[in-house]
mmCIF file of C-alpha atoms and ligand atoms in Angstrom:
data_model
loop_
_atom_site.group_PDB
_atom_site.id
_atom_site.type_symbol
_atom_site.label_atom_id
_atom_site.label_comp_id
_atom_site.label_asym_id
_atom_site.label_seq_id
_atom_site.Cartn_x
_atom_site.Cartn_y
_atom_site.Cartn_z
ATOM 1 C CA UNK A 5 27.169 6.526 -23.713
ATOM 2 C CA UNK A 6 27.120 4.309 -20.657
ATOM 3 C CA UNK A 7 26.995 5.470 -17.055
ATOM 4 C CA UNK A 8 30.065 4.374 -15.056
ATOM 5 C CA UNK A 9 29.080 0.730 -15.407
ATOM 6 C CA UNK A 10 32.561 -0.701 -15.364
ATOM 7 C CA UNK A 11 33.754 1.054 -12.226
ATOM 8 C CA UNK A 12 30.828 -0.401 -10.336
ATOM 9 C CA UNK A 13 31.828 -3.954 -11.218
ATOM 10 C CA UNK A 14 35.555 -3.754 -11.651
ATOM 11 C CA UNK A 15 36.522 -5.357 -8.332
ATOM 12 C CA UNK A 16 34.749 -8.638 -9.019
ATOM 13 C CA UNK A 17 37.342 -11.455 -9.377
ATOM 14 C CA UNK A 18 37.624 -12.998 -12.825
ATOM 15 C CA UNK A 19 37.856 -16.575 -11.612
ATOM 16 C CA UNK A 20 34.695 -17.933 -10.004
ATOM 17 C CA UNK A 21 35.246 -19.609 -6.626
ATOM 18 C CA UNK A 22 32.413 -21.167 -4.587
ATOM 19 C CA UNK A 23 32.376 -21.266 -0.818
ATOM 20 C CA UNK A 24 33.044 -24.802 0.396
ATOM 21 C CA UNK A 25 30.514 -24.479 3.175
ATOM 22 C CA UNK A 26 27.562 -22.504 1.780
ATOM 23 C CA UNK A 27 26.609 -21.806 -1.835
ATOM 24 C CA UNK A 28 27.866 -18.253 -2.178
ATOM 25 C CA UNK A 29 30.569 -17.384 -4.700
ATOM 26 C CA UNK A 30 33.300 -14.774 -4.827
ATOM 27 C CA UNK A 31 31.256 -12.902 -7.443
ATOM 28 C CA UNK A 32 29.193 -11.231 -4.731
ATOM 29 C CA UNK A 33 30.379 -7.625 -4.409
ATOM 30 C CA UNK A 34 32.743 -7.005 -1.466
ATOM 31 C CA UNK A 35 32.731 -10.629 -0.255
ATOM 32 C CA UNK A 36 36.018 -12.053 0.998
ATOM 33 C CA UNK A 37 37.205 -15.653 0.851
ATOM 34 C CA UNK A 38 39.800 -17.118 3.199
ATOM 35 C CA UNK A 39 42.558 -19.441 2.051
ATOM 36 C CA UNK A 40 40.348 -22.478 2.624
ATOM 37 C CA UNK A 41 37.706 -21.075 0.268
ATOM 38 C CA UNK A 42 35.266 -20.255 3.064
ATOM 39 C CA UNK A 43 33.306 -17.030 2.549
ATOM 40 C CA UNK A 44 33.129 -14.112 4.963
ATOM 41 C CA UNK A 45 29.463 -14.791 5.843
ATOM 42 C CA UNK A 46 30.300 -18.354 6.937
ATOM 43 C CA UNK A 47 33.273 -17.094 8.911
ATOM 44 C CA UNK A 48 31.082 -14.456 10.530
ATOM 45 C CA UNK A 49 28.576 -17.153 11.425
ATOM 46 C CA UNK A 50 31.335 -18.993 13.314
ATOM 47 C CA UNK A 51 32.524 -15.775 14.887
ATOM 48 C CA UNK A 52 29.009 -15.046 16.216
ATOM 49 C CA UNK A 53 29.326 -18.071 18.507
ATOM 50 C CA UNK A 54 32.170 -16.361 20.337
ATOM 51 C CA UNK A 55 30.310 -13.064 20.879
ATOM 52 C CA UNK A 56 29.398 -12.302 24.471
ATOM 53 C CA UNK A 57 25.710 -11.547 23.898
ATOM 54 C CA UNK A 58 25.134 -10.687 27.545
ATOM 55 C CA UNK A 59 27.703 -7.933 27.290
ATOM 56 C CA UNK A 60 26.091 -6.696 24.094
ATOM 57 C CA UNK A 61 22.710 -6.649 25.836
ATOM 58 C CA UNK A 62 24.159 -4.418 28.556
ATOM 59 C CA UNK A 63 25.561 -2.147 25.863
ATOM 60 C CA UNK A 64 22.155 -2.170 24.169
ATOM 61 C CA UNK A 65 20.295 -1.198 27.347
ATOM 62 C CA UNK A 66 22.754 1.589 28.004
ATOM 63 C CA UNK A 67 22.173 2.945 24.504
ATOM 64 C CA UNK A 68 18.388 2.776 24.864
ATOM 65 C CA UNK A 69 18.469 4.437 28.287
ATOM 66 C CA UNK A 70 20.568 7.274 26.916
ATOM 67 C CA UNK A 71 17.851 8.005 24.345
ATOM 68 C CA UNK A 72 14.689 7.015 26.159
ATOM 69 C CA UNK A 73 12.169 9.881 26.321
ATOM 70 C CA UNK A 74 12.091 11.088 29.885
ATOM 71 C CA UNK A 75 8.378 11.402 30.431
ATOM 72 C CA UNK A 76 7.395 8.927 27.765
ATOM 73 C CA UNK A 77 5.938 11.857 25.876
ATOM 74 C CA UNK A 78 7.879 11.742 22.619
ATOM 75 C CA UNK A 79 9.310 9.383 20.058
ATOM 76 C CA UNK A 80 12.792 8.287 20.972
ATOM 77 C CA UNK A 81 13.801 5.919 18.194
ATOM 78 C CA UNK A 82 13.165 5.696 14.459
ATOM 79 C CA UNK A 83 12.689 2.305 12.842
ATOM 80 C CA UNK A 84 12.716 2.328 9.036
ATOM 81 C CA UNK A 85 10.184 -0.272 7.926
ATOM 82 C CA UNK A 86 8.012 -1.176 4.977
ATOM 83 C CA UNK A 87 6.285 -3.933 6.923
ATOM 84 C CA UNK A 88 8.722 -6.808 6.371
ATOM 85 C CA UNK A 89 9.348 -9.441 9.023
ATOM 86 C CA UNK A 90 12.728 -8.114 10.168
ATOM 87 C CA UNK A 91 11.825 -4.481 10.809
ATOM 88 C CA UNK A 92 8.483 -5.579 12.312
ATOM 89 C CA UNK A 93 10.452 -7.664 14.794
ATOM 90 C CA UNK A 94 12.809 -4.773 15.614
ATOM 91 C CA UNK A 95 10.000 -2.225 16.079
ATOM 92 C CA UNK A 96 7.866 -4.545 18.172
ATOM 93 C CA UNK A 97 10.700 -5.627 20.443
ATOM 94 C CA UNK A 98 11.849 -2.051 20.995
ATOM 95 C CA UNK A 99 8.365 -0.965 21.954
ATOM 96 C CA UNK A 100 6.965 -3.898 23.884
ATOM 97 C CA UNK A 101 10.047 -5.520 25.366
ATOM 98 C CA UNK A 102 12.214 -2.457 25.982
ATOM 99 C CA UNK A 103 9.576 0.222 26.508
ATOM 100 C CA UNK A 104 10.830 2.600 23.820
ATOM 101 C CA UNK A 105 8.585 4.866 21.745
ATOM 102 C CA UNK A 106 9.443 4.032 18.154
ATOM 103 C CA UNK A 107 8.311 6.107 15.213
ATOM 104 C CA UNK A 108 8.158 3.962 12.092
ATOM 105 C CA UNK A 109 9.324 5.541 8.870
ATOM 106 C CA UNK A 110 8.432 3.995 5.535
ATOM 107 C CA UNK A 111 9.868 4.795 2.157
ATOM 108 C CA UNK A 112 7.301 3.045 -0.019
ATOM 109 C CA UNK A 113 8.357 0.206 -2.290
ATOM 110 C CA UNK A 114 8.233 0.955 -6.037
ATOM 111 C CA UNK A 115 4.934 -0.934 -6.120
ATOM 112 C CA UNK A 116 3.517 -2.718 -3.090
ATOM 113 C CA UNK A 117 2.364 -6.298 -3.599
ATOM 114 C CA UNK A 118 -1.011 -7.194 -2.058
ATOM 115 C CA UNK A 119 0.694 -9.250 0.649
ATOM 116 C CA UNK A 120 3.261 -6.490 1.267
ATOM 117 C CA UNK A 121 0.589 -3.850 1.798
ATOM 118 C CA UNK A 122 -1.393 -6.200 3.996
ATOM 119 C CA UNK A 123 1.657 -6.809 6.201
ATOM 120 C CA UNK A 124 2.380 -3.092 6.385
ATOM 121 C CA UNK A 125 -1.212 -2.428 7.524
ATOM 122 C CA UNK A 126 -1.068 -5.257 10.032
ATOM 123 C CA UNK A 127 2.119 -3.861 11.533
ATOM 124 C CA UNK A 128 0.527 -0.425 11.984
ATOM 125 C CA UNK A 129 -2.578 -2.057 13.447
ATOM 126 C CA UNK A 130 -0.405 -3.858 15.983
ATOM 127 C CA UNK A 131 0.220 -0.490 17.623
ATOM 128 C CA UNK A 132 2.579 1.844 15.756
ATOM 129 C CA UNK A 133 2.611 5.369 14.374
ATOM 130 C CA UNK A 134 4.240 5.688 10.993
ATOM 131 C CA UNK A 135 5.268 8.337 8.519
ATOM 132 C CA UNK A 136 5.052 6.948 5.023
ATOM 133 C CA UNK A 137 6.609 8.675 2.039
ATOM 134 C CA UNK A 138 5.406 8.129 -1.497
ATOM 135 C CA UNK A 139 7.735 9.947 -3.864
ATOM 136 C CA UNK A 140 6.485 11.748 -6.989
ATOM 137 C CA UNK A 141 5.325 8.902 -9.233
ATOM 138 C CA UNK A 142 6.450 10.392 -12.545
ATOM 139 C CA UNK A 143 9.946 11.166 -11.314
ATOM 140 C CA UNK A 144 10.324 7.927 -9.388
ATOM 141 C CA UNK A 145 9.436 5.812 -12.431
ATOM 142 C CA UNK A 146 11.849 7.666 -14.688
ATOM 143 C CA UNK A 147 14.623 7.260 -12.147
ATOM 144 C CA UNK A 148 13.802 3.578 -11.698
ATOM 145 C CA UNK A 149 14.087 3.116 -15.468
ATOM 146 C CA UNK A 150 17.381 4.974 -15.527
ATOM 147 C CA UNK A 151 18.718 2.761 -12.725
ATOM 148 C CA UNK A 152 17.528 -0.374 -14.497
ATOM 149 C CA UNK A 153 19.249 0.636 -17.726
ATOM 150 C CA UNK A 154 22.469 1.978 -16.259
ATOM 151 C CA UNK A 155 22.976 -0.003 -13.059
ATOM 152 C CA UNK A 156 21.025 -3.133 -13.956
ATOM 153 C CA UNK A 157 18.817 -2.558 -10.928
ATOM 154 C CA UNK A 158 15.596 -0.503 -10.888
ATOM 155 C CA UNK A 159 15.508 -1.063 -7.140
ATOM 156 C CA UNK A 160 18.518 1.217 -6.635
ATOM 157 C CA UNK A 161 16.314 4.317 -6.606
ATOM 158 C CA UNK A 162 14.279 2.773 -3.805
ATOM 159 C CA UNK A 163 17.460 2.049 -1.859
ATOM 160 C CA UNK A 164 18.550 5.704 -2.015
ATOM 161 C CA UNK A 165 15.281 6.904 -0.486
ATOM 162 C CA UNK A 166 15.188 4.024 1.977
ATOM 163 C CA UNK A 167 18.639 5.033 3.189
ATOM 164 C CA UNK A 168 18.167 8.785 3.449
ATOM 165 C CA UNK A 169 14.477 9.413 4.145
ATOM 166 C CA UNK A 170 14.680 8.079 7.744
ATOM 167 C CA UNK A 171 17.604 10.433 8.369
ATOM 168 C CA UNK A 172 15.514 13.390 7.149
ATOM 169 C CA UNK A 173 12.712 12.404 9.525
ATOM 170 C CA UNK A 174 15.155 11.958 12.410
ATOM 171 C CA UNK A 175 16.317 15.548 11.883
ATOM 172 C CA UNK A 176 12.793 16.864 11.470
ATOM 173 C CA UNK A 177 11.614 15.381 14.770
ATOM 174 C CA UNK A 178 14.960 15.549 16.519
ATOM 175 C CA UNK A 179 15.144 11.800 17.163
ATOM 176 C CA UNK A 180 18.758 10.847 17.686
ATOM 177 C CA UNK A 181 18.481 7.077 17.556
ATOM 178 C CA UNK A 182 17.783 5.185 14.321
ATOM 179 C CA UNK A 183 17.626 1.393 14.276
ATOM 180 C CA UNK A 184 17.932 -0.704 11.156
ATOM 181 C CA UNK A 185 17.664 -4.474 11.319
ATOM 182 C CA UNK A 186 20.787 -6.190 10.132
ATOM 183 C CA UNK A 187 24.055 -5.028 8.718
ATOM 184 C CA UNK A 188 23.788 -7.072 5.538
ATOM 185 C CA UNK A 189 27.473 -6.688 4.929
ATOM 186 C CA UNK A 190 28.370 -9.003 7.783
ATOM 187 C CA UNK A 191 25.302 -11.255 7.882
ATOM 188 C CA UNK A 192 25.018 -12.095 4.204
ATOM 189 C CA UNK A 193 28.554 -12.052 2.909
ATOM 190 C CA UNK A 194 29.966 -8.683 2.155
ATOM 191 C CA UNK A 195 32.672 -6.602 3.631
ATOM 192 C CA UNK A 196 34.000 -8.227 6.833
ATOM 193 C CA UNK A 197 35.620 -4.959 7.916
ATOM 194 C CA UNK A 198 32.292 -3.812 9.383
ATOM 195 C CA UNK A 199 32.074 -6.738 11.831
ATOM 196 C CA UNK A 200 31.744 -5.433 15.404
ATOM 197 C CA UNK A 201 30.445 -2.061 14.274
ATOM 198 C CA UNK A 202 27.232 -1.163 16.111
ATOM 199 C CA UNK A 203 26.454 1.665 13.713
ATOM 200 C CA UNK A 204 27.395 3.512 10.560
ATOM 201 C CA UNK A 205 28.002 7.189 10.813
ATOM 202 C CA UNK A 206 27.002 8.716 7.492
ATOM 203 C CA UNK A 207 29.096 11.835 8.086
ATOM 204 C CA UNK A 208 32.240 10.030 9.193
ATOM 205 C CA UNK A 209 31.826 7.264 6.647
ATOM 206 C CA UNK A 210 31.110 9.275 3.535
ATOM 207 C CA UNK A 211 33.018 6.594 1.670
ATOM 208 C CA UNK A 212 30.278 4.260 2.787
ATOM 209 C CA UNK A 213 27.992 5.806 0.181
ATOM 210 C CA UNK A 214 30.392 5.082 -2.583
ATOM 211 C CA UNK A 215 30.955 1.559 -1.429
ATOM 212 C CA UNK A 216 27.433 0.391 -0.659
ATOM 213 C CA UNK A 217 25.319 2.520 -2.948
ATOM 214 C CA UNK A 218 26.988 1.404 -6.171
ATOM 215 C CA UNK A 219 28.949 4.646 -6.138
ATOM 216 C CA UNK A 220 25.801 6.100 -7.691
ATOM 217 C CA UNK A 221 24.286 8.926 -5.748
ATOM 218 C CA UNK A 222 21.317 10.775 -7.152
ATOM 219 C CA UNK A 223 22.967 13.867 -8.575
ATOM 220 C CA UNK A 224 25.367 11.998 -10.818
ATOM 221 C CA UNK A 225 22.546 9.750 -12.026
ATOM 222 C CA UNK A 226 20.302 12.680 -12.884
ATOM 223 C CA UNK A 227 23.077 14.566 -14.578
ATOM 224 C CA UNK A 228 23.769 11.540 -16.719
ATOM 225 C CA UNK A 229 20.054 11.033 -17.401
ATOM 226 C CA UNK A 230 19.425 14.592 -18.571
ATOM 227 C CA UNK A 231 22.367 14.406 -20.926
ATOM 228 C CA UNK A 232 21.758 10.955 -22.354
ATOM 229 C CA UNK A 233 18.096 9.935 -22.011
ATOM 230 C CA UNK A 234 15.251 11.424 -24.009
ATOM 231 C CA UNK A 235 12.744 10.567 -21.277
ATOM 232 C CA UNK A 236 14.493 12.706 -18.644
ATOM 233 C CA UNK A 237 14.410 16.490 -18.844
ATOM 234 C CA UNK A 238 15.752 19.170 -16.558
ATOM 235 C CA UNK A 239 12.226 20.547 -16.135
ATOM 236 C CA UNK A 240 11.012 17.170 -14.751
ATOM 237 C CA UNK A 241 12.649 17.849 -11.394
ATOM 238 C CA UNK A 242 12.879 20.498 -8.756
ATOM 239 C CA UNK A 243 15.159 20.181 -5.795
ATOM 240 C CA UNK A 244 12.387 19.747 -3.203
ATOM 241 C CA UNK A 245 11.218 16.610 -4.970
ATOM 242 C CA UNK A 246 14.703 15.157 -4.963
ATOM 243 C CA UNK A 247 15.427 15.931 -1.330
ATOM 244 C CA UNK A 248 14.666 12.529 0.167
ATOM 245 C CA UNK A 249 16.923 10.670 -2.270
ATOM 246 C CA UNK A 250 19.888 12.617 -0.954
ATOM 247 C CA UNK A 251 21.846 12.859 2.258
ATOM 248 C CA UNK A 252 20.410 15.663 4.441
ATOM 249 C CA UNK A 253 22.380 18.815 5.097
ATOM 250 C CA UNK A 254 25.616 17.761 6.812
ATOM 251 C CA UNK A 255 25.855 20.942 8.906
ATOM 252 C CA UNK A 256 22.404 20.341 10.346
ATOM 253 C CA UNK A 257 23.279 16.709 11.057
ATOM 254 C CA UNK A 258 26.391 17.836 12.917
ATOM 255 C CA UNK A 259 24.540 20.485 14.855
ATOM 256 C CA UNK A 260 21.815 18.094 15.963
ATOM 257 C CA UNK A 261 24.217 15.176 16.428
ATOM 258 C CA UNK A 262 22.133 12.949 14.189
ATOM 259 C CA UNK A 263 24.210 10.969 11.744
ATOM 260 C CA UNK A 264 24.343 7.394 12.983
ATOM 261 C CA UNK A 265 22.206 4.479 12.133
ATOM 262 C CA UNK A 266 22.471 1.486 14.395
ATOM 263 C CA UNK A 267 22.228 -2.190 13.494
ATOM 264 C CA UNK A 268 20.037 -4.408 15.616
ATOM 265 C CA UNK A 269 22.094 -7.450 14.684
ATOM 266 C CA UNK A 270 25.136 -6.063 16.449
ATOM 267 C CA UNK A 271 23.243 -6.350 19.748
ATOM 268 C CA UNK A 272 21.158 -9.437 19.040
ATOM 269 C CA UNK A 273 21.937 -12.832 17.605
ATOM 270 C CA UNK A 274 20.169 -12.180 14.286
ATOM 271 C CA UNK A 275 18.107 -14.984 12.783
ATOM 272 C CA UNK A 276 15.689 -14.185 9.906
ATOM 273 C CA UNK A 277 13.651 -17.324 10.529
ATOM 274 C CA UNK A 278 13.194 -16.486 14.207
ATOM 275 C CA UNK A 279 12.247 -12.925 13.184
ATOM 276 C CA UNK A 280 9.593 -14.412 10.939
ATOM 277 C CA UNK A 281 8.118 -16.467 13.792
ATOM 278 C CA UNK A 282 8.234 -13.440 16.071
ATOM 279 C CA UNK A 283 6.529 -11.159 13.508
ATOM 280 C CA UNK A 284 3.838 -13.775 12.735
ATOM 281 C CA UNK A 285 2.987 -14.014 16.377
ATOM 282 C CA UNK A 286 3.206 -10.356 17.362
ATOM 283 C CA UNK A 287 2.477 -8.129 14.373
ATOM 284 C CA UNK A 288 0.280 -10.486 12.352
ATOM 285 C CA UNK A 289 2.893 -10.891 9.613
ATOM 286 C CA UNK A 290 1.702 -13.193 6.834
ATOM 287 C CA UNK A 291 3.916 -15.232 4.504
ATOM 288 C CA UNK A 292 2.975 -15.617 0.857
ATOM 289 C CA UNK A 293 0.608 -18.531 0.250
ATOM 290 C CA UNK A 294 2.969 -19.610 -2.527
ATOM 291 C CA UNK A 295 6.767 -19.612 -2.756
ATOM 292 C CA UNK A 296 8.525 -16.587 -4.330
ATOM 293 C CA UNK A 297 9.669 -17.087 -7.915
ATOM 294 C CA UNK A 298 13.316 -18.066 -8.245
ATOM 295 C CA UNK A 299 13.379 -19.718 -4.844
ATOM 296 C CA UNK A 300 11.490 -21.985 -2.451
ATOM 297 C CA UNK A 301 10.929 -19.525 0.419
ATOM 298 C CA UNK A 302 7.693 -17.751 1.307
ATOM 299 C CA UNK A 303 8.548 -15.055 3.797
ATOM 300 C CA UNK A 304 11.503 -12.917 2.581
ATOM 301 C CA UNK A 305 11.371 -9.782 0.410
ATOM 302 C CA UNK A 306 7.660 -9.952 -0.308
ATOM 303 C CA UNK A 307 6.554 -6.361 -0.285
ATOM 304 C CA UNK A 308 7.666 -4.960 -3.640
ATOM 305 C CA UNK A 309 6.528 -6.189 -7.070
ATOM 306 C CA UNK A 310 10.062 -5.480 -8.331
ATOM 307 C CA UNK A 311 11.818 -7.673 -5.714
ATOM 308 C CA UNK A 312 11.833 -10.657 -8.059
ATOM 309 C CA UNK A 313 13.460 -8.602 -10.822
ATOM 310 C CA UNK A 314 16.061 -7.235 -8.413
ATOM 311 C CA UNK A 315 17.138 -10.804 -7.551
ATOM 312 C CA UNK A 316 16.913 -11.903 -11.183
ATOM 313 C CA UNK A 317 19.295 -9.122 -12.238
ATOM 314 C CA UNK A 318 21.726 -10.177 -9.528
ATOM 315 C CA UNK A 319 21.613 -13.627 -11.054
ATOM 316 C CA UNK A 320 22.368 -12.162 -14.479
ATOM 317 C CA UNK A 321 25.197 -9.945 -13.213
ATOM 318 C CA UNK A 322 26.862 -12.180 -10.644
ATOM 319 C CA UNK A 323 25.464 -15.667 -11.307
ATOM 320 C CA UNK A 324 23.927 -15.554 -7.799
ATOM 321 C CA UNK A 325 20.139 -15.656 -7.666
ATOM 322 C CA UNK A 326 17.468 -15.595 -5.035
ATOM 323 C CA UNK A 327 17.619 -19.304 -4.215
ATOM 324 C CA UNK A 328 21.384 -19.188 -3.661
ATOM 325 C CA UNK A 329 20.871 -16.381 -1.177
ATOM 326 C CA UNK A 330 18.161 -18.307 0.706
ATOM 327 C CA UNK A 331 19.943 -21.659 0.843
ATOM 328 C CA UNK A 332 23.220 -20.062 1.913
ATOM 329 C CA UNK A 333 21.564 -18.633 5.036
ATOM 330 C CA UNK A 334 19.928 -21.924 5.818
ATOM 331 C CA UNK A 335 23.097 -23.956 5.335
ATOM 332 C CA UNK A 336 24.870 -21.658 7.802
ATOM 333 C CA UNK A 337 22.041 -22.040 10.285
ATOM 334 C CA UNK A 338 22.232 -25.816 9.917
ATOM 335 C CA UNK A 339 18.705 -26.115 8.481
ATOM 336 C CA UNK A 340 19.963 -27.537 5.176
ATOM 337 C CA UNK A 341 23.015 -29.501 4.057
ATOM 338 C CA UNK A 342 25.058 -28.100 1.184
ATOM 339 C CA UNK A 343 23.811 -30.996 -0.984
ATOM 340 C CA UNK A 344 20.177 -30.209 -0.210
ATOM 341 C CA UNK A 345 20.852 -26.539 -0.938
ATOM 342 C CA UNK A 346 22.430 -27.418 -4.255
ATOM 343 C CA UNK A 347 19.386 -29.458 -5.268
ATOM 344 C CA UNK A 348 17.117 -26.473 -4.490
ATOM 345 C CA UNK A 349 19.360 -24.118 -6.475
ATOM 346 C CA UNK A 350 19.229 -26.457 -9.466
ATOM 347 C CA UNK A 351 15.466 -26.561 -9.228
ATOM 348 C CA UNK A 352 14.574 -22.893 -8.709
ATOM 349 C CA UNK A 353 17.459 -20.528 -9.369
ATOM 350 C CA UNK A 354 16.910 -20.159 -13.100
ATOM 351 C CA UNK A 355 13.205 -19.351 -12.837
ATOM 352 C CA UNK A 356 12.216 -16.024 -14.400
ATOM 353 C CA UNK A 357 10.021 -13.719 -12.220
ATOM 354 C CA UNK A 358 6.981 -13.903 -14.472
ATOM 355 C CA UNK A 359 4.330 -12.911 -11.941
ATOM 356 C CA UNK A 360 4.987 -9.150 -12.010
ATOM 357 C CA UNK A 361 6.869 -8.999 -15.317
ATOM 358 C CA UNK A 362 4.128 -7.034 -17.121
ATOM 359 C CA UNK A 363 3.795 -4.680 -14.122
ATOM 360 C CA UNK A 364 7.535 -4.104 -14.281
ATOM 361 C CA UNK A 365 7.452 -3.220 -17.998
ATOM 362 C CA UNK A 366 4.497 -0.900 -17.458
ATOM 363 C CA UNK A 367 6.098 0.734 -14.431
ATOM 364 C CA UNK A 368 9.294 1.506 -16.321
ATOM 365 C CA UNK A 369 7.481 2.213 -19.603
ATOM 366 C CA UNK A 370 9.718 -0.108 -21.621
ATOM 367 C CA UNK A 371 8.952 -2.772 -24.235
ATOM 368 C CA UNK A 372 9.743 -6.468 -23.911
ATOM 369 C CA UNK A 373 12.401 -6.121 -26.610
ATOM 370 C CA UNK A 374 14.106 -3.302 -24.730
ATOM 371 C CA UNK A 375 13.815 -5.218 -21.477
ATOM 372 C CA UNK A 376 15.739 -8.189 -22.877
ATOM 373 C CA UNK A 377 18.291 -5.947 -24.531
ATOM 374 C CA UNK A 378 19.006 -4.375 -21.146
ATOM 375 C CA UNK A 379 19.087 -7.736 -19.362
ATOM 376 C CA UNK A 380 21.560 -9.150 -21.870
ATOM 377 C CA UNK A 381 23.735 -6.041 -21.687
ATOM 378 C CA UNK A 382 24.352 -7.038 -18.048
ATOM 379 C CA UNK A 383 25.084 -10.680 -18.818
ATOM 380 C CA UNK A 384 28.792 -11.072 -18.466
ATOM 381 C CA UNK A 385 30.418 -13.338 -21.065
ATOM 382 C CA UNK A 386 32.737 -14.389 -18.269
ATOM 383 C CA UNK A 387 29.826 -16.076 -16.464
ATOM 384 C CA UNK A 388 27.375 -17.023 -19.222
ATOM 385 C CA UNK A 389 27.376 -19.107 -22.403
ATOM 386 C CA UNK A 390 24.603 -19.727 -24.898
ATOM 387 C CA UNK A 391 23.637 -23.293 -25.681
ATOM 388 C CA UNK A 392 21.099 -23.338 -28.512
ATOM 389 C CA UNK A 393 18.549 -20.788 -27.388
ATOM 390 C CA UNK A 394 19.342 -21.098 -23.706
ATOM 391 C CA UNK A 395 21.771 -19.160 -21.576
ATOM 392 C CA UNK A 396 23.755 -21.281 -19.135
ATOM 393 C CA UNK A 397 26.196 -20.466 -16.370
ATOM 394 C CA UNK A 398 29.721 -21.470 -17.324
ATOM 395 C CA UNK A 399 30.754 -22.235 -13.747
ATOM 396 C CA UNK A 400 27.696 -23.249 -11.731
ATOM 397 C CA UNK A 401 27.969 -24.202 -8.069
ATOM 398 C CA UNK A 402 28.764 -27.870 -7.513
HETATM 399 ZN ZN1 LIG B 1 30.035 -19.474 2.791
#
């Protein structure tokens, strides 16, 4: 029996259309294309030029002042961070430019890479207090395997904790302001309806969970796992150990008026490359000495050994890999032409993330044969064809 696989993918259009400006296609979940075949991320990029950033800065200062600790004697803002360039930039700017007292909150990656852990340590050493959660290793690995098998993405279990753990800490320490970096939905081609939204309210937008978290919250996953997987048993879990994967108690959130998480990119003209320069200079952020597999870049999504597999599975499911994601940003920013981007995609997109492959198998406790069976179960016949021994995309970008 399969977990609700189809419902998670059913809104993807059958006919593949590529954005005429960048290299994103309409296969990306929740993306919208206009009648000229321009994607919502490109349209948002144009729209950003018309935003009155001065006005947004005033709004930003007002928000900070409303939350600033009066005697500078307590934390006044939570910044979820695992040490990446974007959250390092947000935390550092809030503290050193705006005089806030941020508390960093880290939901650990499935497995830190050496460079990821180094960057995390460097961020802390640059002057921050942090609460770092490492979930129960046995449970976390079983859930990651379940998510890999049933959602085609082991990373999903990380995302649940990354989303909810900061909210738990906000309630615990009564910190009413939470700042994430960007709203990926508007920056990187998703749902344009959240443009001009400074925050998400997890109580008011309960639908948000369904929409952005693959409609797969923890309880339904576990229920499915206990019923259908021999490696998951009811006795493996108790509710305290599952707490941080779930939304906190709604009544308590209402009572304490803590239910919003704000997006830094609503207030600031967000630019990942500029964030990288800022973090290098101010928090000692280091890029990888070599490019990440599947792309040419050296400074994005470096901290988790499973990052490469997360992007690879997106490539399998939607025909959109890590290189496509990178070049599309850079085309929008004017750093690359579409032709140059296309050449990079042809060169790197198909590369398998070999570097941590064995770690991934060990972490999930699966064999190579099972791994490929699962990968191929996510390969849509709509997007892929087999030529000899090689899988090829039927409708590659051109
Ligand atoms: Zn586009």
